[in-house]
Structures are given as C-alpha cells and as structure tokens.
Coordinates of C-alpha atoms in Angstrom, one line a residue:
Chain A
M692 CA 0.2 -0.1 0.0
A693 CA 1.1 3.4 -1.1
S694 CA 2.4 5.2 2.4
A695 CA 1.6 9.1 2.6
A696 CA 5.7 9.8 1.9
T697 CA 5.8 8.0 -1.7
Y698 CA 3.5 10.7 -3.4
K699 CA 3.4 13.7 -1.4
D700 CA 6.4 14.9 -3.4
R701 CA 5.3 13.8 -6.8
Q702 CA 4.5 16.7 -8.6
L703 CA 5.5 16.5 -12.4
L704 CA 4.2 15.0 -15.2
A705 CA 6.6 12.9 -17.2
V706 CA 6.4 12.1 -20.9
I707 CA 7.6 9.8 -23.6
G708 CA 6.2 10.2 -27.1
D709 CA 7.0 11.5 -30.6
E710 CA 7.6 15.0 -31.4
D711 CA 4.5 16.8 -31.5
S712 CA 3.2 15.0 -28.5
V713 CA 6.4 16.1 -26.2
T714 CA 5.9 19.6 -27.9
G715 CA 1.9 19.8 -27.3
L716 CA 2.6 18.9 -23.7
L717 CA 5.5 21.0 -23.4
L718 CA 3.5 23.6 -24.4
A719 CA 1.0 23.3 -21.6
G720 CA 3.6 23.3 -19.2
I721 CA 4.8 20.0 -18.3
G722 CA 8.4 20.5 -18.9
H723 CA 10.9 20.5 -15.9
V724 CA 14.5 20.3 -15.8
T725 CA 16.3 19.4 -12.9
E726 CA 18.9 22.1 -11.7
G727 CA 22.2 21.2 -11.1
A728 CA 25.3 19.4 -12.7
D729 CA 23.2 16.6 -13.8
A730 CA 20.2 18.0 -15.4
Q731 CA 17.2 15.7 -15.9
R732 CA 14.6 16.3 -18.3
N733 CA 11.0 14.7 -17.5
F734 CA 10.7 14.1 -21.1
L735 CA 12.0 12.1 -24.2
V736 CA 11.5 12.6 -28.0
V737 CA 11.3 9.4 -29.7
D738 CA 11.3 9.3 -33.4
S739 CA 12.2 6.5 -35.5
K740 CA 15.9 6.8 -34.6
T741 CA 16.0 6.4 -31.2
E742 CA 16.9 2.7 -30.0
T743 CA 14.6 0.4 -28.0
S744 CA 17.1 0.1 -25.3
Q745 CA 16.9 3.8 -24.9
I746 CA 13.1 3.9 -24.4
E747 CA 13.8 1.3 -22.0
Q748 CA 15.8 3.2 -19.8
A749 CA 13.8 6.2 -19.8
F750 CA 11.3 4.2 -18.6
Q751 CA 12.9 2.6 -15.9
N752 CA 14.2 6.2 -15.2
F753 CA 11.2 8.2 -14.9
T754 CA 9.4 4.3 -12.8
Q755 CA 12.3 3.7 -10.8
E756 CA 14.8 6.2 -9.9
R757 CA 12.9 9.4 -10.1
K758 CA 10.7 10.0 -7.0
D759 CA 9.1 13.4 -7.9
I760 CA 7.0 12.1 -11.0
A761 CA 3.5 11.0 -10.5
V762 CA 2.2 10.6 -13.7
L763 CA 4.1 9.3 -17.0
L764 CA 2.4 9.7 -20.1
I765 CA 3.6 7.3 -22.9
N766 CA 2.3 7.1 -26.4
Q767 CA 0.8 4.1 -27.0
H768 CA 2.7 3.1 -30.4
I769 CA 6.0 3.8 -28.0
A770 CA 4.8 1.7 -25.5
E771 CA 4.3 -1.4 -28.0
R772 CA 7.8 -1.3 -28.2
I773 CA 8.9 -2.0 -24.9
R774 CA 5.6 -4.0 -24.1
H775 CA 6.9 -6.2 -21.6
S776 CA 8.3 -3.7 -19.0
V777 CA 5.0 -1.3 -19.4
D778 CA 3.1 -4.6 -18.6
S779 CA 5.1 -5.7 -15.7
F780 CA 5.1 -2.3 -14.0
A781 CA 2.2 -2.6 -11.6
D782 CA 2.9 -0.1 -9.0
P783 CA 0.4 2.4 -8.4
F784 CA 2.7 5.2 -8.4
P785 CA 3.5 6.8 -11.1
A786 CA 0.6 6.1 -13.0
V787 CA 1.4 4.9 -16.4
L788 CA -0.7 6.5 -19.2
E789 CA -0.8 5.2 -22.6
I790 CA -2.5 8.4 -24.9
P791 CA -2.6 8.3 -28.4
S792 CA -0.5 10.0 -30.9
K793 CA -1.2 12.2 -34.1
D794 CA -0.2 9.6 -36.6
H795 CA -1.0 6.5 -34.3
P796 CA -4.7 6.1 -33.5
Y797 CA -5.3 4.6 -29.9
D798 CA -6.3 1.2 -29.6
P799 CA -8.1 -0.1 -26.4
E800 CA -7.4 -3.6 -27.1
K801 CA -3.4 -3.1 -26.6
D802 CA -3.9 -0.7 -23.6
S803 CA -1.8 -2.5 -20.5
V804 CA -4.6 -1.3 -17.8
L805 CA -7.5 -2.1 -20.1
K806 CA -6.1 -5.7 -20.6
R807 CA -6.3 -6.0 -16.9
V808 CA -9.9 -4.7 -16.9
R809 CA -10.7 -7.1 -19.6
R810 CA -9.0 -9.8 -17.3
L811 CA -10.8 -9.3 -14.2
F812 CA -14.0 -9.4 -16.2
G813 CA -13.3 -12.7 -17.4
E814 CA -13.5 -11.7 -20.8
Chain B
M823 CA -9.5 11.3 -24.4
G824 CA -9.0 10.3 -27.6
R825 CA -10.9 13.2 -29.3
V826 CA -9.6 15.9 -26.5
M827 CA -5.9 15.0 -27.7
Q828 CA -7.2 15.0 -31.4
I829 CA -8.4 18.3 -30.8
A830 CA -4.8 19.4 -29.2
A831 CA -2.9 17.9 -32.2
F832 CA -5.0 19.7 -34.2
S833 CA -4.2 23.1 -32.9
L834 CA -0.5 22.3 -32.8
A835 CA -1.0 21.5 -36.7
E836 CA -2.3 24.8 -36.8
V837 CA 0.8 26.1 -34.5
S838 CA 3.4 24.6 -37.2
Y839 CA 1.2 26.5 -39.8
A840 CA 1.2 29.6 -38.6
V841 CA 4.7 29.5 -37.4
G842 CA 6.1 28.0 -40.7
G843 CA 8.5 25.9 -39.3
D844 CA 9.0 23.3 -36.2
I845 CA 8.8 24.7 -32.9
G846 CA 10.0 21.4 -31.5
Y847 CA 13.6 22.3 -30.6
Q848 CA 12.7 25.7 -29.3
V849 CA 9.9 24.2 -26.9
Q850 CA 11.9 21.4 -25.9
E851 CA 15.2 23.9 -25.3
S852 CA 13.2 26.2 -23.5
A853 CA 11.4 24.1 -20.9
K854 CA 13.2 24.6 -17.1
Q855 CA 10.5 24.7 -14.7
A856 CA 7.1 23.0 -14.9
R857 CA 4.4 25.3 -14.8
F858 CA 1.6 22.4 -14.9
R859 CA 1.9 20.3 -11.7
V860 CA 0.0 17.9 -9.9
R861 CA -1.0 17.4 -6.5
A862 CA -1.9 13.8 -5.1
K863 CA -4.4 13.7 -2.3
Q864 CA -5.5 10.9 -0.4
E865 CA -9.3 9.6 0.0
N866 CA -10.5 7.0 2.0
V867 CA -13.0 5.0 0.6
S868 CA -14.1 2.1 3.3
G869 CA -10.5 1.7 4.4
V870 CA -9.0 1.9 1.5
F871 CA -6.6 4.8 0.6
L872 CA -7.1 6.0 -2.9
P873 CA -4.9 8.7 -4.2
Q874 CA -6.4 11.3 -6.2
F875 CA -4.2 14.0 -8.6
E876 CA -5.3 17.3 -9.0
S877 CA -3.7 19.8 -11.2
Y878 CA -2.5 23.0 -10.7
T879 CA -0.4 25.5 -12.6
Q880 CA 2.2 27.4 -10.8
D881 CA 2.0 31.0 -11.5
G882 CA 5.0 33.1 -12.5
V883 CA 6.5 30.3 -14.4
N884 CA 6.8 30.6 -18.0
D885 CA 9.4 29.5 -20.0
F886 CA 7.8 30.0 -23.4
A887 CA 7.6 33.6 -23.5
L888 CA 9.7 34.2 -26.2
T889 CA 8.0 31.1 -28.2
G890 CA 6.2 32.7 -31.3
L891 CA 7.2 36.1 -30.9
G892 CA 7.8 36.2 -34.3
K893 CA 4.6 34.8 -35.7
G894 CA 2.1 32.3 -34.8
G895 CA 1.9 34.0 -31.1
Q896 CA -1.9 33.6 -31.1
Q897 CA -2.2 30.3 -32.4
I898 CA 0.6 29.2 -29.6
Q899 CA -1.4 30.4 -27.2
R900 CA -4.6 28.6 -28.2
C901 CA -2.8 25.5 -28.7
R902 CA -1.2 25.9 -24.8
E903 CA -4.5 26.4 -23.5
T904 CA -5.7 23.5 -25.4
Y905 CA -2.8 21.3 -24.2
A906 CA -3.6 22.1 -20.7
R907 CA -7.3 21.3 -21.2
A908 CA -6.2 18.1 -22.6
V909 CA -3.5 17.2 -20.0
E910 CA -5.9 18.1 -17.2
T911 CA -8.3 15.0 -18.8
L912 CA -5.2 13.1 -18.9
V913 CA -4.5 13.5 -15.0
E914 CA -7.9 13.0 -14.5
L915 CA -8.0 9.7 -16.0
A916 CA -4.4 8.8 -14.3
S917 CA -6.3 9.1 -10.9
L918 CA -8.9 7.3 -12.1
Q919 CA -6.4 4.4 -13.3
T920 CA -4.6 4.7 -10.2
A921 CA -7.5 4.2 -8.1
F922 CA -8.2 1.3 -10.2
L923 CA -5.1 -0.3 -9.7
I924 CA -5.1 -0.3 -6.5
L925 CA -8.8 -1.4 -6.2
D926 CA -7.8 -4.0 -8.2
E927 CA -4.7 -5.1 -5.7
V928 CA -6.9 -4.7 -2.8
I929 CA -9.7 -6.8 -4.2
K930 CA -7.2 -9.7 -5.0
V931 CA -6.3 -9.3 -1.1
V932 CA -9.7 -9.6 -0.1
N933 CA -10.8 -12.7 -2.5
R934 CA -7.6 -14.4 -1.1
R935 CA -9.3 -13.7 2.2
V936 CA -12.4 -14.7 1.2
N937 CA -10.9 -18.2 0.0
A938 CA -8.9 -18.9 2.8
I939 CA -12.1 -17.8 5.3
E940 CA -14.4 -20.0 2.8
H941 CA -12.2 -23.0 2.8
V942 CA -10.4 -23.1 6.0
I943 CA -11.6 -21.2 8.6
I944 CA -15.2 -21.9 8.0
P945 CA -14.9 -26.2 7.5
R946 CA -12.6 -25.8 10.7
T947 CA -15.3 -23.7 12.8
E948 CA -18.1 -26.2 11.2
N949 CA -16.1 -29.1 13.0
T950 CA -15.6 -27.9 16.0
I951 CA -19.4 -26.9 16.1
K952 CA -20.3 -30.5 15.1
Y953 CA -18.0 -31.5 17.7
I954 CA -19.2 -30.0 20.6
N955 CA -23.1 -30.8 19.4
S956 CA -22.0 -34.1 19.8
E957 CA -20.7 -33.8 22.8
L958 CA -23.8 -31.9 24.2
D959 CA -25.8 -34.6 22.6
E960 CA -24.2 -37.4 24.3
L961 CA -24.2 -35.6 27.6
D962 CA -28.2 -35.2 27.1
R963 CA -28.7 -38.8 26.5
E964 CA -26.5 -39.7 29.7
E965 CA -28.5 -36.9 31.7
F966 CA -31.8 -38.5 30.1
Y967 CA -30.9 -42.0 31.2
R968 CA -29.8 -41.2 34.7
L969 CA -33.2 -39.4 35.1
K970 CA -35.0 -42.2 33.9
K971 CA -33.0 -44.3 36.4
V972 CA -33.6 -42.3 39.2
S973 CA -37.1 -42.4 38.7
G974 CA -37.5 -45.9 38.3
K975 CA -35.5 -46.4 41.3
K976 CA -37.7 -43.8 43.3
Q977 CA -41.1 -45.8 41.7
R978 CA -39.4 -48.9 43.2
D979 CA -38.8 -47.3 46.4
T980 CA -42.1 -45.5 46.8
A981 CA -43.4 -49.4 45.8
A982 CA -41.6 -51.1 48.3
A983 CA -42.6 -48.6 51.1
D984 CA -46.2 -48.9 50.4
A985 CA -45.9 -52.5 50.2
E986 CA -44.1 -52.6 53.5
I987 CA -46.6 -49.9 54.9
L988 CA -49.5 -52.2 53.5
A989 CA -47.7 -55.3 55.1
A990 CA -47.7 -53.2 58.5
R991 CA -51.0 -52.2 58.3
K992 CA -52.1 -55.9 57.6
K993 CA -50.0 -57.0 60.1
A994 CA -51.6 -54.6 62.2
E995 CA -55.3 -55.5 61.4
A996 CA -54.4 -59.0 62.1
E997 CA -53.0 -58.5 65.1
E998 CA -56.0 -56.4 66.0
A999 CA -58.4 -59.3 64.6
A1000 CA -56.5 -61.5 66.8
Q1001 CA -56.7 -59.6 69.8
A1002 CA -60.3 -58.8 68.9
A1003 CA -61.1 -62.7 68.8
S1004 CA -59.0 -63.4 72.2
G1005 CA -60.9 -60.4 73.9
I1006 CA -64.0 -62.0 72.8
V1007 CA -62.9 -65.4 73.9
A1008 CA -61.7 -63.7 77.5
E1009 CA -64.3 -61.3 77.8
E1010 CA -66.8 -64.0 78.1
P1011 CA -66.1 -65.5 81.1
K1012 CA -65.7 -62.0 82.5
A1013 CA -68.9 -60.7 81.2
A1014 CA -70.7 -63.4 82.6
E1015 CA -69.4 -62.1 86.5
P1016 CA -71.1 -59.0 86.5
E1017 CA -74.3 -59.9 85.3
A1018 CA -74.3 -62.0 88.4
A1019 CA -74.0 -58.7 90.6
D1020 CA -76.9 -56.2 90.3
I1021 CA -75.3 -52.7 89.4
L1022 CA -78.2 -50.7 90.4
G1023 CA -79.3 -51.6 93.8
E1024 CA -77.5 -54.5 95.8
Q1025 CA -74.6 -52.7 96.4
E1026 CA -74.1 -49.2 98.1
D1027 CA -72.4 -46.2 95.8
N1028 CA -69.4 -44.8 97.5
D1029 CA -69.9 -41.2 98.4
V1030 CA -68.4 -38.8 96.0
I1031 CA -66.5 -36.5 97.7
F1032 CA -65.6 -33.5 96.1

C-alpha cells in the first residue's frame, strides 16, 4: 500500500512520446529540467532513429529512479515497443498512462490497464 | 481522451502552419520549470486509501515567453490552452487509473482472504461446532438416562415402602383381629360375672367427695 511519503512529493508529469506529442505537452507546461550538474529532463522525444534500449532506460528512470513523477504519459505506439516493461510495471505510482499520438490512433485492445480490466471481468 | 488529444494535435498543427516551421526544438530547449503540476490527495474509500491527482498551475513560471514572438503567437497561446485542458483530462484519467490499480490489488487481497475463510476457517469452525454438538447430545442422553434411572429407583422405593406400609397395616389388622378374637374369648367369662351382680341396687355407692 502506498504510504504518504511515496507520493506526497510527486508533483511532476513525465512524457515519452513523439515530437508532436512532447511539444504539445511541453507547451501545456509540464516540462521540467532539474537544476544542478546532472540536469535531468522529464521528457523524452522518440523518433524512428531512437533505440528501443534508450526508451527502456528512460522508462525505468521515470518509473523507478525518479521519485518526483506522479504520472508518466507514454505514446501507445512507443509503449508497444517496450510492451514487456509496461505490462510488468504494476505499481500505483507513478501512474503510467498510454495516450494516442497524432499518427497512431488509440487502440484500447493494447492498453495494459484495459487488459487488466478485461482479465478482471473474465473476458 | 481520444477526442481531446485530437483537438490538441490539431491545434498544434495550426501552430506549425502559422509559425511556418518546427517549434519542437525551441520548446524543448526552453522548458525549464514545470508550470503544470499535480498534487496528490488521499481519499479514504471504506478503509482503502485512494490517491487523487489534482492539477494546478504554478503562477509566475513561463518558459515560453519568447516562443512564437515572430509569428503565430496567438495560435501558440490557443494551443497551450488546448493542451492544458488535454493534460487536465489526462491527469483525471491517470488518477482514475491509479485508483483502479489499487482497487484491483485490494480486490485480489480480499479475494484471497475470502477464499481462506471459505475453505479453511469455516470448515474448521463447523467441525468444532459438530464436535461440541455431539458432546452435548451425549451429555443430554446420559442425563436423560440418569433421570430415568433415578425415577425408576424412586418408583421402586415407593412401591417397596407402600408394600411395607400395607404389610404393616395388614399385620396390625391381623393382630387387632387376633386380639379382638382373644378378647371376646376372654371377655365372655368376665361378662358372666357382673351379670350376676346387681349394678343398680344391691351395692351401696361410695360417696362422692369433691
């Protein structure tokens, strides 16, 4: 069970997505760069040249290491590439939310949470 | 969510059309401080703590003051508002999703507990109840049997006592009868004597002195 300390200091949103999604969400004002020498961004732009391992690493970083992220938004077609990590991540914090992107319509069949919903109702 | 994101994406397309170029790099480089943040609240739903994200914007932080300065500023402003609304929806969705995950976990735990109670604890208790019932039944039978025995004994006792009394009475009667018989036999010679004496006149009465 999540205790108070684990989520009280979670204030930020993070995003892994294609350029358009990231740009739009940054315009909304979710972008955050930590101060100090090892400046960390809370967003990752993924294009066709980005390695899957890099996405994986960013996902692990956002979900496991950083303790200030409350919600991780990830484009669904990118979540498809690291489906195993997304599916095996079951903690309530941070909440991983799969969002549609401009070029890839949202498919509820693939969403990890909706999969759990279907399993719960035994379909 | 799909529709909101669609509108937002469309407004971003408007921006890129108005600006006439890609603003992605500029936006990514100028992002410094999060303006749009979430606050986690806890809500207690029948003993389960459900987190609730609440979005708020931090005033005074504006990383994109210079974005769209040349042209397309209005579109960018509109796009920011649209995306802010979209992110609000997303945050709401995320909080519902987190609530779902936690409830799912809780349901699993509760299911395990229900199974344990149903398949282990209830049969065990039922066995105990059965055992106690059988013991009580046995005690009941014993008690009943004892009562029966006691009442039987009492009856026998009273019967014996009655018989004794009856016997005693009979004996007494017999004795009485025997006595009476002997009395009659003994009285007859006695009664013959006073008949001879005159009760009324012959004998002088003694004086009665008070």
